[in-house]
Amino acid sequence: MSQTRYCPNHRDTPTTLQCSKCAELICPDCLVQTCLVQTSVGLRCGDCAQAGTGPTFGVSTPILARAMVASLILGIALGVTYDALEPQMARRLLLDSLGMGIIGYIIGEAVKLMTDRGRGRTLQVVAAGGVVVAILTSSFDGTTYGAMLGALVGIYVAVKRLR
């Protein structure tokens, strides 16, 4: 006959559940009250689960630097290109919004590509910075409604690509 085992956190609660990594006993009360994680390999206690950010959201310094350089270079190149196209198109609300939306999409995708499909707040800021560089590089007149809306659309699209 086996000996009755009790949860180390709730000494009066018998249990047969245990962490699939360290074999620490876990009772049903612990499942509800603490941050225990059900993983693909079973239950894990809080220490073994190490609930942190996933690899998609964690960015190492070299990868972040690569994303920043790509965002800066693309921001300059796209800003100059947008400025060169200015005589060919009249500055209108929809054209400014569409143009900056396309710039935001390109920069967001480039940052995602340079970080091996990374996502997260840090990369969103990097991509938004690239759009701001594109805006500052072009002779984008920020005083008109079309220009302001275009800037917001570009930043929104870049950030949305990295969610």
Short mmCIF file of C-alpha atoms in Angstrom, two decimals:
data_model
loop_
_atom_site.label_atom_id
_atom_site.label_comp_id
_atom_site.label_asym_id
_atom_site.label_seq_id
_atom_site.Cartn_x
_atom_site.Cartn_y
_atom_site.Cartn_z
CA MET A 1 0.00 0.00 0.00
CA SER A 2 1.38 3.42 -0.95
CA GLN A 3 1.95 6.19 1.50
CA THR A 4 -0.37 9.21 1.28
CA ARG A 5 1.47 12.27 -0.05
CA TYR A 6 0.55 15.85 0.75
CA CYS A 7 1.06 19.13 -1.06
CA PRO A 8 4.05 21.07 0.32
CA ASN A 9 2.04 24.32 0.17
CA HIS A 10 -1.18 22.90 1.65
CA ARG A 11 -0.06 20.34 4.23
CA ASP A 12 -3.57 18.97 4.82
CA THR A 13 -4.35 18.32 1.12
CA PRO A 14 -3.49 14.86 -0.26
CA THR A 15 -2.41 14.81 -3.90
CA THR A 16 -1.01 12.63 -6.64
CA LEU A 17 -0.30 15.48 -9.08
CA GLN A 18 3.29 16.50 -9.60
CA CYS A 19 5.38 18.78 -11.78
CA SER A 20 6.41 16.99 -14.96
CA LYS A 21 9.93 18.42 -14.71
CA CYS A 22 11.00 18.44 -11.05
CA ALA A 23 8.33 16.09 -9.63
CA GLU A 24 7.31 18.55 -6.90
CA LEU A 25 3.85 17.74 -5.59
CA ILE A 26 1.01 20.00 -6.71
CA CYS A 27 -2.54 19.98 -5.32
CA PRO A 28 -5.72 21.24 -7.03
CA ASP A 29 -5.67 24.33 -4.78
CA CYS A 30 -2.22 25.21 -6.09
CA LEU A 31 -3.53 24.94 -9.64
CA VAL A 32 -6.13 27.60 -8.92
CA GLN A 33 -4.19 29.90 -6.59
CA THR A 34 -0.77 30.06 -8.21
CA CYS A 35 0.74 30.49 -11.65
CA LEU A 36 1.03 26.85 -12.58
CA VAL A 37 1.27 26.21 -16.28
CA GLN A 38 -0.21 23.41 -18.36
CA THR A 39 2.37 22.73 -21.06
CA SER A 40 2.43 20.24 -23.90
CA VAL A 41 4.42 17.91 -21.64
CA GLY A 42 2.16 18.19 -18.59
CA LEU A 43 1.82 20.38 -15.52
CA ARG A 44 4.76 22.50 -14.49
CA CYS A 45 5.25 24.30 -11.21
CA GLY A 46 5.90 28.04 -11.27
CA ASP A 47 9.69 27.62 -10.99
CA CYS A 48 9.94 25.10 -13.84
CA ALA A 49 7.53 26.88 -16.15
CA GLN A 50 9.53 30.13 -16.06
CA ALA A 51 6.65 32.05 -17.55
CA GLY A 52 8.55 34.76 -19.42
CA THR A 53 8.39 36.24 -22.85
CA GLY A 54 8.42 33.87 -25.77
CA PRO A 55 11.25 33.84 -28.30
CA THR A 56 9.10 35.78 -30.75
CA PHE A 57 8.96 38.74 -28.36
CA GLY A 58 12.46 38.58 -26.87
CA VAL A 59 15.03 40.31 -29.07
CA SER A 60 18.77 39.99 -28.61
CA THR A 61 21.00 43.05 -28.96
CA PRO A 62 22.57 42.06 -32.33
CA ILE A 63 19.15 41.36 -33.86
CA LEU A 64 17.77 44.61 -32.45
CA ALA A 65 20.73 46.51 -33.93
CA ARG A 66 20.11 44.85 -37.30
CA ALA A 67 16.45 45.87 -37.17
CA MET A 68 17.35 49.45 -36.24
CA VAL A 69 19.82 49.77 -39.11
CA ALA A 70 17.30 48.34 -41.59
CA SER A 71 14.58 50.68 -40.31
CA LEU A 72 16.88 53.71 -40.53
CA ILE A 73 18.17 52.92 -44.03
CA LEU A 74 14.70 52.14 -45.35
CA GLY A 75 13.28 55.23 -43.67
CA ILE A 76 15.83 57.44 -45.42
CA ALA A 77 15.48 55.68 -48.78
CA LEU A 78 11.68 55.68 -48.73
CA GLY A 79 11.54 59.29 -47.53
CA VAL A 80 13.78 60.42 -50.40
CA THR A 81 11.75 58.34 -52.87
CA TYR A 82 8.48 59.77 -51.55
CA ASP A 83 9.94 63.27 -51.88
CA ALA A 84 11.04 62.58 -55.47
CA LEU A 85 7.51 61.51 -56.38
CA GLU A 86 6.03 64.73 -54.99
CA PRO A 87 5.96 66.65 -58.31
CA GLN A 88 4.14 63.74 -59.99
CA MET A 89 1.32 63.60 -57.48
CA ALA A 90 -0.76 66.27 -55.91
CA ARG A 91 -0.71 66.24 -52.14
CA ARG A 92 -4.13 65.00 -51.22
CA LEU A 93 -5.56 63.40 -48.12
CA LEU A 94 -5.89 59.92 -49.60
CA LEU A 95 -2.59 59.97 -51.47
CA ASP A 96 -0.65 61.05 -48.38
CA SER A 97 -2.38 58.38 -46.31
CA LEU A 98 -1.84 55.71 -48.94
CA GLY A 99 1.80 56.66 -49.50
CA MET A 100 2.69 56.67 -45.82
CA GLY A 101 0.68 53.48 -45.29
CA ILE A 102 2.78 51.76 -47.95
CA ILE A 103 5.97 53.10 -46.34
CA GLY A 104 4.79 51.81 -42.95
CA TYR A 105 4.02 48.40 -44.45
CA ILE A 106 7.44 48.13 -46.12
CA ILE A 107 9.33 49.18 -42.99
CA GLY A 108 7.26 46.90 -40.75
CA GLU A 109 7.85 43.91 -43.02
CA ALA A 110 11.56 44.69 -43.30
CA VAL A 111 11.94 44.82 -39.52
CA LYS A 112 10.03 41.54 -39.22
CA LEU A 113 12.24 39.95 -41.88
CA MET A 114 15.47 41.21 -40.29
CA THR A 115 14.46 39.74 -36.92
CA ASP A 116 13.42 36.30 -38.19
CA ARG A 117 9.70 37.06 -37.83
CA GLY A 118 10.14 38.70 -34.44
CA ARG A 119 7.34 40.71 -32.90
CA GLY A 120 6.77 42.82 -29.83
CA ARG A 121 6.75 46.33 -28.45
CA THR A 122 10.47 46.96 -28.96
CA LEU A 123 10.31 46.12 -32.65
CA GLN A 124 7.13 48.17 -33.03
CA VAL A 125 9.02 51.21 -31.73
CA VAL A 126 11.89 50.51 -34.14
CA ALA A 127 9.49 50.30 -37.11
CA ALA A 128 7.60 53.43 -36.03
CA GLY A 129 10.96 55.20 -35.78
CA GLY A 130 11.71 54.20 -39.37
CA VAL A 131 8.44 55.76 -40.51
CA VAL A 132 9.28 58.93 -38.59
CA VAL A 133 12.68 59.01 -40.33
CA ALA A 134 10.90 58.65 -43.68
CA ILE A 135 8.61 61.54 -42.78
CA LEU A 136 11.51 63.75 -41.66
CA THR A 137 13.61 62.84 -44.72
CA SER A 138 10.88 63.80 -47.16
CA SER A 139 9.55 67.31 -47.45
CA PHE A 140 6.37 66.00 -45.91
CA ASP A 141 4.41 69.04 -44.80
CA GLY A 142 3.06 68.09 -41.39
CA THR A 143 0.72 71.06 -41.20
CA THR A 144 -2.02 69.73 -43.48
CA TYR A 145 -4.63 67.22 -42.43
CA GLY A 146 -3.52 64.84 -45.16
CA ALA A 147 0.06 64.95 -43.93
CA MET A 148 -0.91 64.37 -40.31
CA LEU A 149 -3.27 61.55 -41.23
CA GLY A 150 -0.62 60.05 -43.52
CA ALA A 151 1.95 60.08 -40.71
CA LEU A 152 -0.47 58.38 -38.34
CA VAL A 153 -1.45 55.80 -40.94
CA GLY A 154 2.20 55.00 -41.70
CA ILE A 155 3.09 54.53 -38.05
CA TYR A 156 -0.07 52.50 -37.39
CA VAL A 157 0.61 50.14 -40.31
CA ALA A 158 4.26 49.64 -39.28
CA VAL A 159 3.29 48.87 -35.70
CA LYS A 160 0.45 46.59 -36.79
CA ARG A 161 2.85 44.48 -38.89
CA LEU A 162 4.77 43.57 -35.71
CA ARG A 163 1.93 42.58 -33.39
#
